[in-house]
């Protein structure tokens, strides 16, 4: 059990450091050390308030054993203090929590998962989550995968931590499009059993690194689905690392895709400027729009007579993200060594750079 006491929990704000444990209870200490290990953190341990007062004030999270509550009563008030006990029937624990200014009272073993999550947050130095953009085709062959790759390549070139996620198991593999199908690293099937929290740092290190970005794609096995809870956990881990996450979405909306849509900040619907494509894109937009609020249309030429990018956006009732330039990269066969958007001065790369500048500015103002 974990419950709030008097005020909000700390906003980690990117601060990274060792959690502080204060207890003389050997059994409780063993449990807290085990939970820290599970969260990938190495704590600092004291029996009371550290002689170096900076340790108390600077620690991103302080875990005070109920046995030590009286010993820390005179310590400086700060956020991020959790009073940890075992006796569910001890009503006095709430008074002791108030006396030391604790944010939360947590009882073991019921609150273990909550505590592992909080420890992992501070171990990873959680700050602003990644700006997460999904790209989906209005019809088959619209060029969504190519645009997703170009956006990710451009983001990485601008110096942002970037993760490209292939959410379409039937799409042929974004690692192939990037020329890295043989690159070492984990693919989606390795995360199929994921439950609860996935470590953001561990996820990043486990994935193939291609063109200065990380890629989560599919392998060549028969696995074509990952449970929705695993999808949720993996994407949440990716977002906690900050920077940008680009997701190449399939045109069908199943439970796993719905989990991704719920975590997107912006969606781009890629629509060729032809009437049949606009009609198909309308059905896709209707399905996606039930989950994703910020869906924009990116129009791709050449144009059918009577259509332009603004008219396509009007017909779909969506904001216009811009016109995706027609260049050879959009027609590039899979497996090319040069990824889409690699030419920094090319029209596709310029489109992507301008998109990121606007999107990041909007996210900063939010």
GROMACS .gro file of C-alpha atoms in nm:
model
  366
    1UNK     CA    1   0.000   0.000   0.000
    2UNK     CA    2   0.121   0.350  -0.084
    3UNK     CA    3  -0.071   0.663   0.012
    4UNK     CA    4  -0.008   1.035  -0.007
    5UNK     CA    5   0.012   1.237   0.312
    6UNK     CA    6   0.013   1.612   0.277
    7UNK     CA    7   0.145   1.731  -0.058
    8UNK     CA    8   0.245   1.632  -0.407
    9UNK     CA    9   0.534   1.394  -0.472
   10UNK     CA   10   0.853   1.547  -0.606
   11UNK     CA   11   0.892   1.642  -0.966
   12UNK     CA   12   1.219   1.481  -1.057
   13UNK     CA   13   1.295   1.741  -1.323
   14UNK     CA   14   1.587   1.548  -1.461
   15UNK     CA   15   1.776   1.534  -1.130
   16UNK     CA   16   1.973   1.213  -1.107
   17UNK     CA   17   2.143   1.066  -0.803
   18UNK     CA   18   2.140   0.799  -0.536
   19UNK     CA   19   1.830   0.739  -0.327
   20UNK     CA   20   1.892   0.766   0.048
   21UNK     CA   21   1.779   0.492   0.289
   22UNK     CA   22   1.751   0.571   0.660
   23UNK     CA   23   1.686   0.270   0.885
   24UNK     CA   24   1.840   0.040   1.147
   25UNK     CA   25   1.591  -0.240   1.078
   26UNK     CA   26   1.807  -0.508   0.912
   27UNK     CA   27   1.511  -0.692   0.760
   28UNK     CA   28   1.361  -0.373   0.618
   29UNK     CA   29   1.701  -0.267   0.486
   30UNK     CA   30   1.737  -0.598   0.303
   31UNK     CA   31   1.401  -0.545   0.135
   32UNK     CA   32   1.479  -0.186   0.036
   33UNK     CA   33   1.818  -0.285  -0.105
   34UNK     CA   34   1.647  -0.558  -0.306
   35UNK     CA   35   1.395  -0.311  -0.448
   36UNK     CA   36   1.670  -0.064  -0.534
   37UNK     CA   37   1.855  -0.338  -0.719
   38UNK     CA   38   1.538  -0.423  -0.911
   39UNK     CA   39   1.509  -0.059  -1.013
   40UNK     CA   40   1.874  -0.035  -1.118
   41UNK     CA   41   1.977   0.205  -0.839
   42UNK     CA   42   2.257   0.194  -0.580
   43UNK     CA   43   2.141   0.373  -0.263
   44UNK     CA   44   2.325   0.552   0.015
   45UNK     CA   45   2.241   0.400   0.357
   46UNK     CA   46   2.243   0.570   0.701
   47UNK     CA   47   2.097   0.491   1.043
   48UNK     CA   48   1.983   0.850   1.093
   49UNK     CA   49   2.013   1.191   0.928
   50UNK     CA   50   2.353   1.191   0.752
   51UNK     CA   51   2.629   1.396   0.916
   52UNK     CA   52   2.675   1.556   0.578
   53UNK     CA   53   2.346   1.745   0.560
   54UNK     CA   54   2.392   1.779   0.185
   55UNK     CA   55   2.323   1.409   0.145
   56UNK     CA   56   1.978   1.452   0.300
   57UNK     CA   57   1.893   1.758   0.096
   58UNK     CA   58   2.040   1.647  -0.238
   59UNK     CA   59   1.911   1.289  -0.254
   60UNK     CA   60   1.635   1.263  -0.519
   61UNK     CA   61   1.439   1.022  -0.297
   62UNK     CA   62   1.461   0.949   0.078
   63UNK     CA   63   1.325   0.621   0.216
   64UNK     CA   64   1.283   0.644   0.592
   65UNK     CA   65   1.213   0.323   0.781
   66UNK     CA   66   0.936   0.359   1.037
   67UNK     CA   67   1.193   0.266   1.303
   68UNK     CA   68   1.393   0.580   1.213
   69UNK     CA   69   1.108   0.831   1.202
   70UNK     CA   70   1.189   0.984   1.540
   71UNK     CA   71   1.559   1.012   1.453
   72UNK     CA   72   1.491   1.225   1.144
   73UNK     CA   73   1.219   1.441   1.302
   74UNK     CA   74   1.447   1.744   1.320
   75UNK     CA   75   1.581   1.718   0.964
   76UNK     CA   76   1.517   1.995   0.713
   77UNK     CA   77   1.179   1.963   0.541
   78UNK     CA   78   1.204   1.858   0.180
   79UNK     CA   79   1.008   1.679  -0.089
   80UNK     CA   80   1.066   1.319  -0.189
   81UNK     CA   81   1.048   1.160   0.158
   82UNK     CA   82   0.869   0.824   0.186
   83UNK     CA   83   0.801   0.663   0.526
   84UNK     CA   84   0.824   0.286   0.486
   85UNK     CA   85   0.671   0.039   0.731
   86UNK     CA   86   0.513  -0.305   0.759
   87UNK     CA   87   0.232  -0.283   1.014
   88UNK     CA   88  -0.089  -0.218   0.822
   89UNK     CA   89  -0.280  -0.171   1.149
   90UNK     CA   90  -0.050   0.093   1.302
   91UNK     CA   91  -0.256   0.412   1.293
   92UNK     CA   92   0.031   0.610   1.446
   93UNK     CA   93   0.232   0.585   1.125
   94UNK     CA   94   0.034   0.873   0.977
   95UNK     CA   95   0.125   1.104   1.263
   96UNK     CA   96   0.492   1.010   1.231
   97UNK     CA   97   0.474   1.078   0.857
   98UNK     CA   98   0.338   1.426   0.920
   99UNK     CA   99   0.609   1.493   1.180
  100UNK     CA  100   0.888   1.425   0.931
  101UNK     CA  101   0.715   1.589   0.634
  102UNK     CA  102   0.682   1.268   0.431
  103UNK     CA  103   0.508   1.279   0.094
  104UNK     CA  104   0.395   0.918   0.120
  105UNK     CA  105   0.342   0.634   0.362
  106UNK     CA  106   0.424   0.298   0.208
  107UNK     CA  107   0.361  -0.046   0.353
  108UNK     CA  108   0.554  -0.351   0.243
  109UNK     CA  109   0.506  -0.586   0.075
  110UNK     CA  110   0.192  -0.437  -0.085
  111UNK     CA  111   0.366  -0.121  -0.209
  112UNK     CA  112   0.671  -0.284  -0.362
  113UNK     CA  113   0.587  -0.219  -0.728
  114UNK     CA  114   0.501   0.144  -0.658
  115UNK     CA  115   0.832   0.189  -0.481
  116UNK     CA  116   1.034   0.019  -0.756
  117UNK     CA  117   0.878   0.258  -1.006
  118UNK     CA  118   0.967   0.565  -0.796
  119UNK     CA  119   1.324   0.447  -0.740
  120UNK     CA  120   1.364   0.375  -1.112
  121UNK     CA  121   1.238   0.725  -1.192
  122UNK     CA  122   1.510   0.890  -0.987
  123UNK     CA  123   1.775   0.645  -1.110
  124UNK     CA  124   1.696   0.748  -1.467
  125UNK     CA  125   1.679   1.118  -1.391
  126UNK     CA  126   1.329   1.169  -1.529
  127UNK     CA  127   1.274   1.502  -1.701
  128UNK     CA  128   1.047   1.614  -1.983
  129UNK     CA  129   0.915   1.308  -2.169
  130UNK     CA  130   1.007   1.260  -2.531
  131UNK     CA  131   0.805   1.440  -2.796
  132UNK     CA  132   0.629   1.141  -2.949
  133UNK     CA  133   0.508   1.152  -3.309
  134UNK     CA  134   0.314   0.883  -3.493
  135UNK     CA  135   0.309   0.856  -3.872
  136UNK     CA  136   0.033   0.666  -4.052
  137UNK     CA  137  -0.056   0.627  -4.418
  138UNK     CA  138  -0.393   0.741  -4.547
  139UNK     CA  139  -0.375   0.446  -4.785
  140UNK     CA  140  -0.128   0.171  -4.864
  141UNK     CA  141   0.192   0.297  -5.025
  142UNK     CA  142   0.143   0.654  -4.906
  143UNK     CA  143   0.504   0.685  -4.792
  144UNK     CA  144   0.442   0.686  -4.416
  145UNK     CA  145   0.735   0.455  -4.335
  146UNK     CA  146   0.972   0.666  -4.541
  147UNK     CA  147   0.855   0.985  -4.371
  148UNK     CA  148   0.886   0.822  -4.027
  149UNK     CA  149   1.246   0.725  -4.105
  150UNK     CA  150   1.326   1.070  -4.240
  151UNK     CA  151   1.182   1.237  -3.929
  152UNK     CA  152   1.393   1.013  -3.703
  153UNK     CA  153   1.711   1.061  -3.906
  154UNK     CA  154   1.660   1.439  -3.904
  155UNK     CA  155   1.595   1.444  -3.529
  156UNK     CA  156   1.914   1.250  -3.461
  157UNK     CA  157   2.112   1.479  -3.692
  158UNK     CA  158   1.989   1.775  -3.486
  159UNK     CA  159   2.146   1.616  -3.177
  160UNK     CA  160   1.829   1.488  -3.011
  161UNK     CA  161   1.808   1.147  -2.845
  162UNK     CA  162   1.592   0.964  -3.097
  163UNK     CA  163   1.407   0.633  -3.104
  164UNK     CA  164   1.230   0.504  -3.414
  165UNK     CA  165   0.957   0.247  -3.341
  166UNK     CA  166   0.819   0.013  -3.604
  167UNK     CA  167   0.463  -0.066  -3.495
  168UNK     CA  168   0.367  -0.246  -3.816
  169UNK     CA  169   0.472  -0.613  -3.805
  170UNK     CA  170   0.359  -0.662  -4.165
  171UNK     CA  171   0.545  -0.363  -4.305
  172UNK     CA  172   0.872  -0.532  -4.390
  173UNK     CA  173   1.081  -0.380  -4.112
  174UNK     CA  174   1.216  -0.028  -4.067
  175UNK     CA  175   1.559  -0.173  -3.997
  176UNK     CA  176   1.553  -0.297  -4.356
  177UNK     CA  177   1.457   0.048  -4.483
  178UNK     CA  178   1.751   0.187  -4.288
  179UNK     CA  179   1.985  -0.079  -4.423
  180UNK     CA  180   2.042  -0.238  -4.082
  181UNK     CA  181   1.850  -0.564  -4.078
  182UNK     CA  182   2.161  -0.749  -3.961
  183UNK     CA  183   2.248  -0.499  -3.687
  184UNK     CA  184   2.284  -0.645  -3.339
  185UNK     CA  185   2.015  -0.567  -3.085
  186UNK     CA  186   1.672  -0.671  -2.967
  187UNK     CA  187   1.353  -0.663  -3.172
  188UNK     CA  188   0.987  -0.651  -3.068
  189UNK     CA  189   0.944  -1.026  -2.992
  190UNK     CA  190   1.204  -0.996  -2.714
  191UNK     CA  191   0.968  -0.762  -2.526
  192UNK     CA  192   0.651  -0.969  -2.567
  193UNK     CA  193   0.664  -1.084  -2.204
  194UNK     CA  194   0.722  -0.735  -2.060
  195UNK     CA  195   0.494  -0.638  -1.773
  196UNK     CA  196   0.488  -0.336  -1.547
  197UNK     CA  197   0.785  -0.108  -1.591
  198UNK     CA  198   1.064  -0.139  -1.849
  199UNK     CA  199   1.384   0.053  -1.774
  200UNK     CA  200   1.433   0.333  -2.024
  201UNK     CA  201   1.812   0.318  -2.017
  202UNK     CA  202   1.819  -0.059  -2.050
  203UNK     CA  203   1.575  -0.042  -2.343
  204UNK     CA  204   1.788   0.213  -2.525
  205UNK     CA  205   2.108   0.017  -2.480
  206UNK     CA  206   1.945  -0.308  -2.597
  207UNK     CA  207   1.821  -0.176  -2.933
  208UNK     CA  208   2.012  -0.159  -3.262
  209UNK     CA  209   2.186   0.173  -3.326
  210UNK     CA  210   2.156   0.290  -3.685
  211UNK     CA  211   2.243   0.633  -3.823
  212UNK     CA  212   2.285   0.781  -3.471
  213UNK     CA  213   1.940   0.669  -3.355
  214UNK     CA  214   1.792   0.363  -3.187
  215UNK     CA  215   1.546   0.143  -3.376
  216UNK     CA  216   1.284  -0.095  -3.242
  217UNK     CA  217   1.169  -0.312  -3.530
  218UNK     CA  218   1.057  -0.668  -3.601
  219UNK     CA  219   1.270  -0.973  -3.659
  220UNK     CA  220   1.216  -1.230  -3.932
  221UNK     CA  221   1.024  -1.472  -3.707
  222UNK     CA  222   0.655  -1.559  -3.726
  223UNK     CA  223   0.573  -1.322  -3.436
  224UNK     CA  224   0.334  -1.054  -3.564
  225UNK     CA  225   0.184  -0.930  -3.238
  226UNK     CA  226   0.296  -0.813  -2.896
  227UNK     CA  227   0.051  -0.798  -2.602
  228UNK     CA  228  -0.092  -0.449  -2.543
  229UNK     CA  229   0.053  -0.429  -2.190
  230UNK     CA  230   0.400  -0.493  -2.332
  231UNK     CA  231   0.351  -0.226  -2.598
  232UNK     CA  232   0.241   0.018  -2.328
  233UNK     CA  233   0.541  -0.057  -2.106
  234UNK     CA  234   0.797  -0.035  -2.387
  235UNK     CA  235   0.669   0.294  -2.530
  236UNK     CA  236   0.643   0.448  -2.182
  237UNK     CA  237   1.007   0.352  -2.121
  238UNK     CA  238   1.110   0.508  -2.451
  239UNK     CA  239   0.930   0.833  -2.369
  240UNK     CA  240   1.091   0.864  -2.025
  241UNK     CA  241   1.433   0.905  -2.187
  242UNK     CA  242   1.339   1.240  -2.340
  243UNK     CA  243   1.427   1.363  -2.688
  244UNK     CA  244   1.197   1.235  -2.960
  245UNK     CA  245   1.018   0.910  -3.040
  246UNK     CA  246   0.886   0.846  -3.391
  247UNK     CA  247   0.638   0.562  -3.445
  248UNK     CA  248   0.553   0.413  -3.783
  249UNK     CA  249   0.190   0.303  -3.740
  250UNK     CA  250  -0.009   0.040  -3.930
  251UNK     CA  251  -0.341   0.138  -4.083
  252UNK     CA  252  -0.536  -0.110  -3.872
  253UNK     CA  253  -0.620  -0.010  -3.514
  254UNK     CA  254  -0.592  -0.300  -3.270
  255UNK     CA  255  -0.541  -0.296  -2.893
  256UNK     CA  256  -0.164  -0.260  -2.923
  257UNK     CA  257  -0.190   0.033  -3.163
  258UNK     CA  258  -0.449   0.195  -2.936
  259UNK     CA  259  -0.192   0.182  -2.654
  260UNK     CA  260   0.055   0.368  -2.877
  261UNK     CA  261  -0.201   0.625  -2.990
  262UNK     CA  262  -0.278   0.704  -2.626
  263UNK     CA  263   0.088   0.806  -2.571
  264UNK     CA  264   0.137   1.011  -2.888
  265UNK     CA  265   0.169   1.388  -2.877
  266UNK     CA  266   0.115   1.440  -3.251
  267UNK     CA  267  -0.002   1.222  -3.537
  268UNK     CA  268   0.082   1.275  -3.905
  269UNK     CA  269  -0.155   1.127  -4.161
  270UNK     CA  270   0.032   1.095  -4.493
  271UNK     CA  271  -0.211   1.137  -4.783
  272UNK     CA  272  -0.134   1.128  -5.156
  273UNK     CA  273  -0.319   1.411  -5.331
  274UNK     CA  274  -0.576   1.198  -5.514
  275UNK     CA  275  -0.945   1.153  -5.446
  276UNK     CA  276  -0.939   0.779  -5.369
  277UNK     CA  277  -0.653   0.834  -5.123
  278UNK     CA  278  -0.843   1.115  -4.955
  279UNK     CA  279  -1.151   0.893  -4.920
  280UNK     CA  280  -0.941   0.612  -4.768
  281UNK     CA  281  -0.761   0.859  -4.541
  282UNK     CA  282  -1.094   0.982  -4.410
  283UNK     CA  283  -1.171   0.638  -4.272
  284UNK     CA  284  -0.826   0.611  -4.115
  285UNK     CA  285  -0.861   0.958  -3.961
  286UNK     CA  286  -1.198   0.867  -3.814
  287UNK     CA  287  -1.056   0.560  -3.639
  288UNK     CA  288  -0.736   0.728  -3.520
  289UNK     CA  289  -0.917   1.041  -3.409
  290UNK     CA  290  -1.115   0.846  -3.149
  291UNK     CA  291  -0.794   0.812  -2.947
  292UNK     CA  292  -0.552   1.078  -3.075
  293UNK     CA  293  -0.661   1.440  -3.047
  294UNK     CA  294  -0.377   1.608  -3.239
  295UNK     CA  295  -0.386   1.452  -3.585
  296UNK     CA  296  -0.249   1.652  -3.879
  297UNK     CA  297  -0.235   1.581  -4.248
  298UNK     CA  298   0.088   1.570  -4.448
  299UNK     CA  299   0.004   1.581  -4.819
  300UNK     CA  300   0.217   1.412  -5.083
  301UNK     CA  301   0.213   1.498  -5.452
  302UNK     CA  302   0.185   1.477  -5.742
  303UNK     CA  303  -0.156   1.641  -5.733
  304UNK     CA  304  -0.474   1.534  -5.905
  305UNK     CA  305  -0.619   1.833  -6.098
  306UNK     CA  306  -0.835   2.040  -5.865
  307UNK     CA  307  -0.655   1.930  -5.549
  308UNK     CA  308  -0.382   2.101  -5.351
  309UNK     CA  309  -0.256   2.049  -4.997
  310UNK     CA  310  -0.502   2.293  -4.840
  311UNK     CA  311  -0.797   2.135  -5.019
  312UNK     CA  312  -0.695   1.788  -4.901
  313UNK     CA  313  -0.674   1.914  -4.544
  314UNK     CA  314  -1.014   2.082  -4.579
  315UNK     CA  315  -1.176   1.766  -4.715
  316UNK     CA  316  -1.038   1.567  -4.422
  317UNK     CA  317  -1.119   1.836  -4.165
  318UNK     CA  318  -0.764   1.821  -4.028
  319UNK     CA  319  -0.489   2.078  -3.968
  320UNK     CA  320  -0.229   2.088  -4.245
  321UNK     CA  321   0.122   1.988  -4.138
  322UNK     CA  322   0.261   2.067  -4.481
  323UNK     CA  323   0.345   1.919  -4.816
  324UNK     CA  324   0.582   1.623  -4.810
  325UNK     CA  325   0.831   1.689  -5.090
  326UNK     CA  326   0.844   1.449  -5.381
  327UNK     CA  327   1.201   1.328  -5.414
  328UNK     CA  328   1.378   1.006  -5.494
  329UNK     CA  329   1.393   0.909  -5.124
  330UNK     CA  330   1.018   0.850  -5.122
  331UNK     CA  331   1.059   0.595  -5.401
  332UNK     CA  332   1.375   0.440  -5.258
  333UNK     CA  333   1.376   0.060  -5.261
  334UNK     CA  334   1.411  -0.105  -4.925
  335UNK     CA  335   1.763  -0.193  -4.827
  336UNK     CA  336   1.937   0.119  -4.960
  337UNK     CA  337   2.244   0.215  -4.765
  338UNK     CA  338   2.137   0.580  -4.753
  339UNK     CA  339   1.829   0.631  -4.535
  340UNK     CA  340   1.547   0.873  -4.619
  341UNK     CA  341   1.627   1.224  -4.500
  342UNK     CA  342   2.002   1.161  -4.490
  343UNK     CA  343   2.075   1.446  -4.732
  344UNK     CA  344   2.059   1.740  -4.491
  345UNK     CA  345   1.999   1.992  -4.769
  346UNK     CA  346   1.743   1.781  -4.952
  347UNK     CA  347   1.377   1.884  -4.960
  348UNK     CA  348   1.262   1.593  -4.745
  349UNK     CA  349   1.516   1.671  -4.473
  350UNK     CA  350   1.417   2.040  -4.482
  351UNK     CA  351   1.052   1.946  -4.441
  352UNK     CA  352   1.139   1.728  -4.141
  353UNK     CA  353   1.360   1.992  -3.982
  354UNK     CA  354   1.088   2.255  -4.012
  355UNK     CA  355   0.834   2.012  -3.864
  356UNK     CA  356   1.055   1.943  -3.560
  357UNK     CA  357   1.121   2.313  -3.505
  358UNK     CA  358   0.748   2.387  -3.493
  359UNK     CA  359   0.657   2.079  -3.290
  360UNK     CA  360   0.930   2.132  -3.031
  361UNK     CA  361   0.835   2.497  -2.997
  362UNK     CA  362   0.472   2.400  -2.943
  363UNK     CA  363   0.572   2.137  -2.687
  364UNK     CA  364   0.785   2.390  -2.500
  365UNK     CA  365   0.495   2.633  -2.483
  366UNK     CA  366   0.251   2.369  -2.358
   0.00000   0.00000   0.00000
